[in-house]
Amino acid sequence: MNPETGRLEIDCNAAGAGFVVASSECSLDEVGELVYPNPAFGQLILKAMDILNKEDQPLCIFQVTSFRQLGRRSCWQHLAVVPFKDRQLLAARSPPRVSFPHAELLKLNTPLAQESNASVFDLSKESLDFKIFRLTSTDICKLKEKAKTHNATDGVRISSFNVVTAHIWRCKALSYEEEGEVGQDLERVSTILYAVNIRPRLAPPLPASYTGNAVLTAYACAKCKELEEGPFSRLVEMVGEGAKRMNDEYARSVIDWGEINRGFPHGEFLVSSWWRLGFEEVEYPWGCPRSLSEEPTVGPWNLKNLRVAY
């Protein structure tokens, strides 16, 4: 722990990552529904190496669990992709230059009474419910038609992601109530966050084999009154503007802001799209994956995560 910044620092000591091999007498069919984020799955994952002290825990642990099913094994002696690891490509400029206001970010030293969401620093454990809402292709087409009924969005694509995210934003924001209050405060500003891949947005773009994180947070802000009374096309436009503004200069400004302020993304909730990650296209020696899910989580400082996937 760095006493000056109050943050954990990474000791790059080449100690490696954790690798765990596990087996189960159950088949995948016996495990049950894999799409639903079942908290019980957390019991099947090793989250820490028991033989190591807390400060010596690896930053990453990989676990491979074999179930009671037939499979094939194959191996190669070379990497499919040679990784490009130069982190200086995403380093802050010298000196840092913040050229945009960043409503999607919050400084770590912001006084509790001055940040917009009173629950942002509430570290109390919550009892969470998990729901899966399924939108058919017909539902998404109806949302796209609804976005076209008013004035056309200005240079923003009426894409599946934009309309679904706008719909989620309106529903989630208008369902929010402060503890102890009855009814919705229509003057409250709601902020939605969503991840954007900046690899092709930089100038020049990052190499295709770059192995570091290259994701920043786009955002849209509006008063609840506008979310309730405004046309749906305007919400779609605001969502699209978040990704549209994420060009090279804006991304560099975010990186420089982080170098100066050491803050983090700040909003009511985060929409994380899995639509184009291509998990279903990964072909292992024994075939393609049957399903993909994860252990349910709540982000740092109770930032709620909503995942959108086909």
Tab-separated table of C-alpha atoms in Angstrom:
chain	number	residue	atom	x	y	z
A	1	MET	CA	0.000	0.000	0.000
A	2	ASN	CA	1.385	3.393	-0.991
A	3	PRO	CA	0.909	5.644	2.076
A	4	GLU	CA	0.919	8.807	-0.051
A	5	THR	CA	-1.820	7.824	-2.489
A	6	GLY	CA	-3.668	5.245	-0.375
A	7	ARG	CA	-3.631	2.813	-3.282
A	8	LEU	CA	-2.195	-0.633	-3.829
A	9	GLU	CA	0.912	-0.795	-5.985
A	10	ILE	CA	1.896	-3.703	-8.204
A	11	ASP	CA	5.277	-5.294	-7.536
A	12	CYS	CA	6.447	-6.493	-10.969
A	13	ASN	CA	8.567	-9.365	-9.662
A	14	ALA	CA	7.890	-11.903	-12.452
A	15	ALA	CA	6.337	-14.306	-9.935
A	16	GLY	CA	3.828	-15.472	-12.532
A	17	ALA	CA	0.112	-16.198	-12.466
A	18	GLY	CA	-1.838	-18.887	-10.658
A	19	PHE	CA	-2.923	-21.966	-12.620
A	20	VAL	CA	-5.423	-24.380	-11.094
A	21	VAL	CA	-6.551	-27.743	-12.474
A	22	ALA	CA	-9.833	-29.101	-11.120
A	23	SER	CA	-12.168	-31.950	-11.998
A	24	SER	CA	-15.787	-32.796	-11.338
A	25	GLU	CA	-17.796	-35.999	-11.397
A	26	CYS	CA	-20.750	-33.992	-12.734
A	27	SER	CA	-21.560	-33.388	-16.365
A	28	LEU	CA	-22.381	-29.920	-17.679
A	29	ASP	CA	-26.022	-30.955	-18.010
A	30	GLU	CA	-26.093	-31.779	-14.292
A	31	VAL	CA	-24.609	-28.399	-13.360
A	32	GLY	CA	-27.788	-26.743	-14.620
A	33	GLU	CA	-28.518	-23.398	-16.255
A	34	LEU	CA	-25.231	-21.682	-17.061
A	35	VAL	CA	-26.633	-18.439	-18.471
A	36	TYR	CA	-28.219	-17.352	-15.192
A	37	PRO	CA	-25.590	-15.711	-12.904
A	38	ASN	CA	-25.818	-18.253	-10.097
A	39	PRO	CA	-23.901	-17.033	-6.988
A	40	ALA	CA	-23.285	-20.688	-6.055
A	41	PHE	CA	-20.829	-20.958	-8.949
A	42	GLY	CA	-18.458	-18.850	-6.861
A	43	GLN	CA	-17.883	-21.904	-4.646
A	44	LEU	CA	-16.396	-23.743	-7.614
A	45	ILE	CA	-13.751	-21.110	-8.362
A	46	LEU	CA	-10.473	-20.666	-6.525
A	47	LYS	CA	-10.227	-16.959	-5.718
A	48	ALA	CA	-6.942	-17.007	-3.801
A	49	MET	CA	-3.918	-19.268	-3.405
A	50	ASP	CA	-4.177	-20.568	0.156
A	51	ILE	CA	-0.460	-21.304	0.386
A	52	LEU	CA	0.472	-17.650	-0.202
A	53	ASN	CA	0.242	-14.608	2.022
A	54	LYS	CA	-2.165	-11.827	1.082
A	55	GLU	CA	0.558	-9.568	-0.280
A	56	ASP	CA	1.958	-12.431	-2.405
A	57	GLN	CA	-1.302	-13.349	-4.138
A	58	PRO	CA	-1.044	-13.391	-7.951
A	59	LEU	CA	-2.893	-10.729	-9.906
A	60	CYS	CA	-4.523	-13.370	-12.068
A	61	ILE	CA	-5.584	-16.987	-11.462
A	62	PHE	CA	-6.600	-19.323	-14.306
A	63	GLN	CA	-8.701	-22.381	-13.553
A	64	VAL	CA	-9.449	-25.283	-15.884
A	65	THR	CA	-12.207	-27.625	-14.700
A	66	SER	CA	-12.889	-30.882	-16.520
A	67	PHE	CA	-16.382	-32.354	-16.316
A	68	ARG	CA	-17.554	-35.905	-16.910
A	69	GLN	CA	-17.579	-35.752	-20.683
A	70	LEU	CA	-15.453	-37.154	-23.454
A	71	GLY	CA	-13.012	-34.798	-25.092
A	72	ARG	CA	-9.891	-34.601	-27.184
A	73	ARG	CA	-6.559	-33.044	-26.387
A	74	SER	CA	-4.222	-31.278	-28.769
A	75	CYS	CA	-1.289	-28.968	-28.276
A	76	TRP	CA	1.058	-26.783	-30.291
A	77	GLN	CA	4.525	-25.502	-29.600
A	78	HIS	CA	3.953	-21.949	-30.854
A	79	LEU	CA	1.657	-19.044	-29.988
A	80	ALA	CA	-1.294	-18.381	-32.265
A	81	VAL	CA	-0.703	-14.636	-31.805
A	82	VAL	CA	2.626	-13.122	-30.793
A	83	PRO	CA	1.678	-10.601	-28.071
A	84	PHE	CA	2.606	-6.930	-28.350
A	85	LYS	CA	3.243	-5.689	-24.802
A	86	ASP	CA	4.516	-2.103	-25.063
A	87	ARG	CA	2.392	-0.286	-22.458
A	88	GLN	CA	3.904	3.070	-23.411
A	89	LEU	CA	1.363	3.254	-26.225
A	90	LEU	CA	-1.265	4.122	-23.601
A	91	ALA	CA	0.939	6.136	-21.261
A	92	ALA	CA	-0.051	9.639	-20.164
A	93	ARG	CA	1.401	12.550	-22.088
A	94	SER	CA	4.189	14.647	-20.581
A	95	PRO	CA	2.982	16.941	-19.255
A	96	PRO	CA	-0.582	15.579	-18.915
A	97	ARG	CA	-3.172	17.620	-20.823
A	98	VAL	CA	-6.858	17.285	-19.906
A	99	SER	CA	-8.645	18.850	-22.872
A	100	PHE	CA	-12.256	17.842	-22.118
A	101	PRO	CA	-14.584	17.892	-19.094
A	102	HIS	CA	-15.070	14.339	-17.832
A	103	ALA	CA	-18.468	13.935	-16.197
A	104	GLU	CA	-17.959	10.158	-16.274
A	105	LEU	CA	-15.019	10.263	-13.836
A	106	LEU	CA	-14.756	11.031	-10.121
A	107	LYS	CA	-11.674	12.053	-8.179
A	108	LEU	CA	-10.694	9.773	-5.309
A	109	ASN	CA	-10.373	12.722	-2.935
A	110	THR	CA	-13.875	14.087	-3.636
A	111	PRO	CA	-15.584	14.930	-0.286
A	112	LEU	CA	-18.524	12.666	0.475
A	113	ALA	CA	-20.998	15.553	0.549
A	114	GLN	CA	-19.975	16.806	-2.891
A	115	GLU	CA	-20.288	13.721	-5.065
A	116	SER	CA	-23.563	13.296	-6.908
A	117	ASN	CA	-24.412	9.745	-5.835
A	118	ALA	CA	-24.542	9.328	-2.074
A	119	SER	CA	-24.048	5.563	-2.309
A	120	VAL	CA	-20.831	5.706	-4.316
A	121	PHE	CA	-18.600	5.201	-1.276
A	122	ASP	CA	-20.988	2.839	0.512
A	123	LEU	CA	-18.987	-0.353	0.917
A	124	SER	CA	-21.704	-2.234	2.820
A	125	LYS	CA	-22.554	-5.637	1.422
A	126	GLU	CA	-25.851	-5.741	-0.424
A	127	SER	CA	-28.344	-8.518	-0.930
A	128	LEU	CA	-28.673	-8.692	-4.705
A	129	ASP	CA	-31.317	-10.141	-6.984
A	130	PHE	CA	-30.359	-11.328	-10.455
A	131	LYS	CA	-32.720	-11.104	-13.385
A	132	ILE	CA	-32.394	-12.018	-17.040
A	133	PHE	CA	-34.576	-10.022	-19.431
A	134	ARG	CA	-34.678	-11.503	-22.899
A	135	LEU	CA	-35.180	-9.241	-25.911
A	136	THR	CA	-36.017	-11.005	-29.141
A	137	SER	CA	-34.925	-9.739	-32.544
A	138	THR	CA	-38.517	-8.534	-32.980
A	139	ASP	CA	-38.281	-6.521	-29.760
A	140	ILE	CA	-35.054	-4.874	-30.920
A	141	CYS	CA	-36.553	-4.064	-34.328
A	142	LYS	CA	-39.491	-2.376	-32.582
A	143	LEU	CA	-37.077	-0.264	-30.535
A	144	LYS	CA	-35.292	0.771	-33.735
A	145	GLU	CA	-38.595	1.782	-35.328
A	146	LYS	CA	-39.487	3.741	-32.195
A	147	ALA	CA	-36.182	5.621	-32.456
A	148	LYS	CA	-37.122	6.649	-36.020
A	149	THR	CA	-40.555	8.043	-35.162
A	150	HIS	CA	-39.240	11.448	-34.084
A	151	ASN	CA	-36.541	13.648	-35.554
A	152	ALA	CA	-33.718	11.616	-37.048
A	153	THR	CA	-30.675	11.228	-34.837
A	154	ASP	CA	-27.889	13.550	-35.932
A	155	GLY	CA	-25.144	11.358	-37.341
A	156	VAL	CA	-25.727	8.600	-34.744
A	157	ARG	CA	-26.434	5.059	-35.908
A	158	ILE	CA	-29.674	3.511	-34.731
A	159	SER	CA	-27.857	0.304	-33.841
A	160	SER	CA	-29.016	-2.618	-31.722
A	161	PHE	CA	-26.645	-1.627	-28.926
A	162	ASN	CA	-27.753	2.019	-28.923
A	163	VAL	CA	-31.481	1.279	-28.768
A	164	VAL	CA	-31.175	-1.493	-26.175
A	165	THR	CA	-28.887	0.628	-23.983
A	166	ALA	CA	-31.227	3.632	-24.257
A	167	HIS	CA	-34.163	1.422	-23.276
A	168	ILE	CA	-32.267	-0.002	-20.292
A	169	TRP	CA	-31.191	3.501	-19.245
A	170	ARG	CA	-34.753	4.831	-19.187
A	171	CYS	CA	-36.134	1.817	-17.307
A	172	LYS	CA	-33.322	1.653	-14.746
A	173	ALA	CA	-33.125	5.402	-14.062
A	174	LEU	CA	-36.876	5.821	-13.591
A	175	SER	CA	-37.050	2.830	-11.238
A	176	TYR	CA	-34.455	4.323	-8.878
A	177	GLU	CA	-35.598	5.779	-5.549
A	178	GLU	CA	-33.462	7.242	-2.786
A	179	GLU	CA	-33.662	5.366	0.506
A	180	GLY	CA	-36.410	6.836	2.687
A	181	GLU	CA	-38.017	8.754	-0.183
A	182	VAL	CA	-41.208	8.007	-2.076
A	183	GLY	CA	-41.453	8.787	-5.771
A	184	GLN	CA	-38.973	9.844	-8.396
A	185	ASP	CA	-36.939	13.056	-8.294
A	186	LEU	CA	-37.289	14.189	-11.906
A	187	GLU	CA	-34.560	16.821	-11.478
A	188	ARG	CA	-31.988	14.177	-10.569
A	189	VAL	CA	-29.265	13.686	-13.160
A	190	SER	CA	-28.823	10.082	-14.272
A	191	THR	CA	-25.525	8.929	-15.766
A	192	ILE	CA	-25.133	5.708	-17.713
A	193	LEU	CA	-21.687	4.279	-18.452
A	194	TYR	CA	-20.626	1.727	-21.034
A	195	ALA	CA	-17.336	0.289	-22.184
A	196	VAL	CA	-15.744	1.330	-25.494
A	197	ASN	CA	-12.848	-0.416	-27.220
A	198	ILE	CA	-10.350	2.323	-28.096
A	199	ARG	CA	-7.958	0.145	-30.127
A	200	PRO	CA	-9.205	1.352	-33.544
A	201	ARG	CA	-10.016	4.867	-32.290
A	202	LEU	CA	-6.463	5.969	-31.540
A	203	ALA	CA	-4.171	7.632	-34.057
A	204	PRO	CA	-2.391	5.492	-35.038
A	205	PRO	CA	-4.527	2.489	-33.962
A	206	LEU	CA	-3.069	-0.012	-31.510
A	207	PRO	CA	-1.507	-3.140	-33.061
A	208	ALA	CA	-3.980	-5.982	-33.462
A	209	SER	CA	-1.821	-8.158	-31.165
A	210	TYR	CA	-1.678	-5.591	-28.318
A	211	THR	CA	-2.338	-7.586	-25.143
A	212	GLY	CA	-3.068	-4.814	-22.626
A	213	ASN	CA	-6.415	-3.348	-21.610
A	214	ALA	CA	-7.648	-0.847	-24.184
A	215	VAL	CA	-11.130	-0.064	-22.893
A	216	LEU	CA	-12.425	3.284	-21.644
A	217	THR	CA	-15.807	4.349	-20.322
A	218	ALA	CA	-18.231	6.325	-22.477
A	219	TYR	CA	-21.214	8.004	-20.868
A	220	ALA	CA	-24.524	9.792	-21.324
A	221	CYS	CA	-26.165	12.173	-18.821
A	222	ALA	CA	-29.723	13.478	-18.589
A	223	LYS	CA	-32.254	14.581	-16.004
A	224	CYS	CA	-34.863	11.975	-15.149
A	225	LYS	CA	-37.504	14.379	-16.449
A	226	GLU	CA	-35.956	14.204	-19.917
A	227	LEU	CA	-35.681	10.431	-19.681
A	228	GLU	CA	-39.379	10.192	-18.812
A	229	GLU	CA	-40.837	12.836	-21.123
A	230	GLY	CA	-38.327	13.148	-23.963
A	231	PRO	CA	-38.552	11.229	-27.235
A	232	PHE	CA	-36.859	7.845	-27.335
A	233	SER	CA	-34.841	8.972	-30.359
A	234	ARG	CA	-33.132	11.602	-28.201
A	235	LEU	CA	-32.026	8.938	-25.688
A	236	VAL	CA	-30.613	6.830	-28.513
A	237	GLU	CA	-28.785	9.893	-29.804
A	238	MET	CA	-27.246	10.641	-26.381
A	239	VAL	CA	-26.049	7.045	-26.033
A	240	GLY	CA	-24.509	7.159	-29.497
A	241	GLU	CA	-22.805	10.481	-28.777
A	242	GLY	CA	-20.892	8.847	-25.918
A	243	ALA	CA	-19.098	6.491	-28.296
A	244	LYS	CA	-18.829	9.129	-31.018
A	245	ARG	CA	-16.854	11.511	-28.788
A	246	MET	CA	-14.327	8.761	-27.944
A	247	ASN	CA	-11.695	9.721	-30.513
A	248	ASP	CA	-7.917	9.843	-30.088
A	249	GLU	CA	-7.808	13.236	-28.350
A	250	TYR	CA	-10.647	12.379	-25.958
A	251	ALA	CA	-9.070	9.030	-25.056
A	252	ARG	CA	-5.716	10.737	-24.399
A	253	SER	CA	-7.517	13.296	-22.238
A	254	VAL	CA	-9.056	10.494	-20.142
A	255	ILE	CA	-5.646	8.866	-19.675
A	256	ASP	CA	-4.094	12.198	-18.660
A	257	TRP	CA	-6.998	12.876	-16.283
A	258	GLY	CA	-6.290	9.559	-14.561
A	259	GLU	CA	-2.601	10.418	-14.264
A	260	ILE	CA	-3.476	13.672	-12.459
A	261	ASN	CA	-6.505	12.697	-10.375
A	262	ARG	CA	-6.234	8.921	-9.792
A	263	GLY	CA	-10.010	8.631	-10.027
A	264	PHE	CA	-12.446	6.065	-11.400
A	265	PRO	CA	-15.604	5.840	-13.572
A	266	HIS	CA	-18.653	7.219	-11.800
A	267	GLY	CA	-22.305	6.686	-12.684
A	268	GLU	CA	-25.473	4.935	-11.593
A	269	PHE	CA	-24.716	1.768	-13.512
A	270	LEU	CA	-22.534	0.318	-16.226
A	271	VAL	CA	-23.765	-1.508	-19.314
A	272	SER	CA	-21.240	-4.055	-20.538
A	273	SER	CA	-21.902	-5.463	-24.001
A	274	TRP	CA	-20.727	-8.973	-24.872
A	275	TRP	CA	-22.244	-8.891	-28.359
A	276	ARG	CA	-19.005	-8.770	-30.324
A	277	LEU	CA	-16.531	-10.448	-28.015
A	278	GLY	CA	-16.731	-13.600	-30.122
A	279	PHE	CA	-16.754	-16.142	-27.278
A	280	GLU	CA	-19.073	-18.383	-29.285
A	281	GLU	CA	-16.580	-18.389	-32.166
A	282	VAL	CA	-13.627	-19.695	-30.147
A	283	GLU	CA	-12.956	-23.258	-31.257
A	284	TYR	CA	-11.153	-25.463	-28.774
A	285	PRO	CA	-9.657	-28.830	-29.777
A	286	TRP	CA	-12.840	-30.487	-28.525
A	287	GLY	CA	-15.257	-28.018	-30.146
A	288	CYS	CA	-16.944	-24.667	-29.545
A	289	PRO	CA	-18.177	-23.581	-26.089
A	290	ARG	CA	-21.720	-24.577	-25.203
A	291	SER	CA	-22.311	-21.643	-22.893
A	292	LEU	CA	-20.594	-18.701	-21.252
A	293	SER	CA	-21.386	-17.102	-17.913
A	294	GLU	CA	-19.617	-15.524	-14.979
A	295	GLU	CA	-19.851	-15.172	-11.255
A	296	PRO	CA	-22.197	-12.225	-10.509
A	297	THR	CA	-20.425	-9.122	-9.222
A	298	VAL	CA	-20.995	-5.571	-8.124
A	299	GLY	CA	-18.353	-3.150	-9.313
A	300	PRO	CA	-16.184	-0.893	-7.159
A	301	TRP	CA	-18.115	1.417	-4.839
A	302	ASN	CA	-21.411	-0.368	-5.623
A	303	LEU	CA	-21.416	0.558	-9.307
A	304	LYS	CA	-24.087	-1.768	-10.667
A	305	ASN	CA	-23.188	-3.850	-13.713
A	306	LEU	CA	-25.693	-4.705	-16.435
A	307	ARG	CA	-24.454	-7.104	-19.106
A	308	VAL	CA	-25.952	-7.244	-22.563
A	309	ALA	CA	-25.390	-10.422	-24.569
A	310	TYR	CA	-27.042	-12.414	-27.330
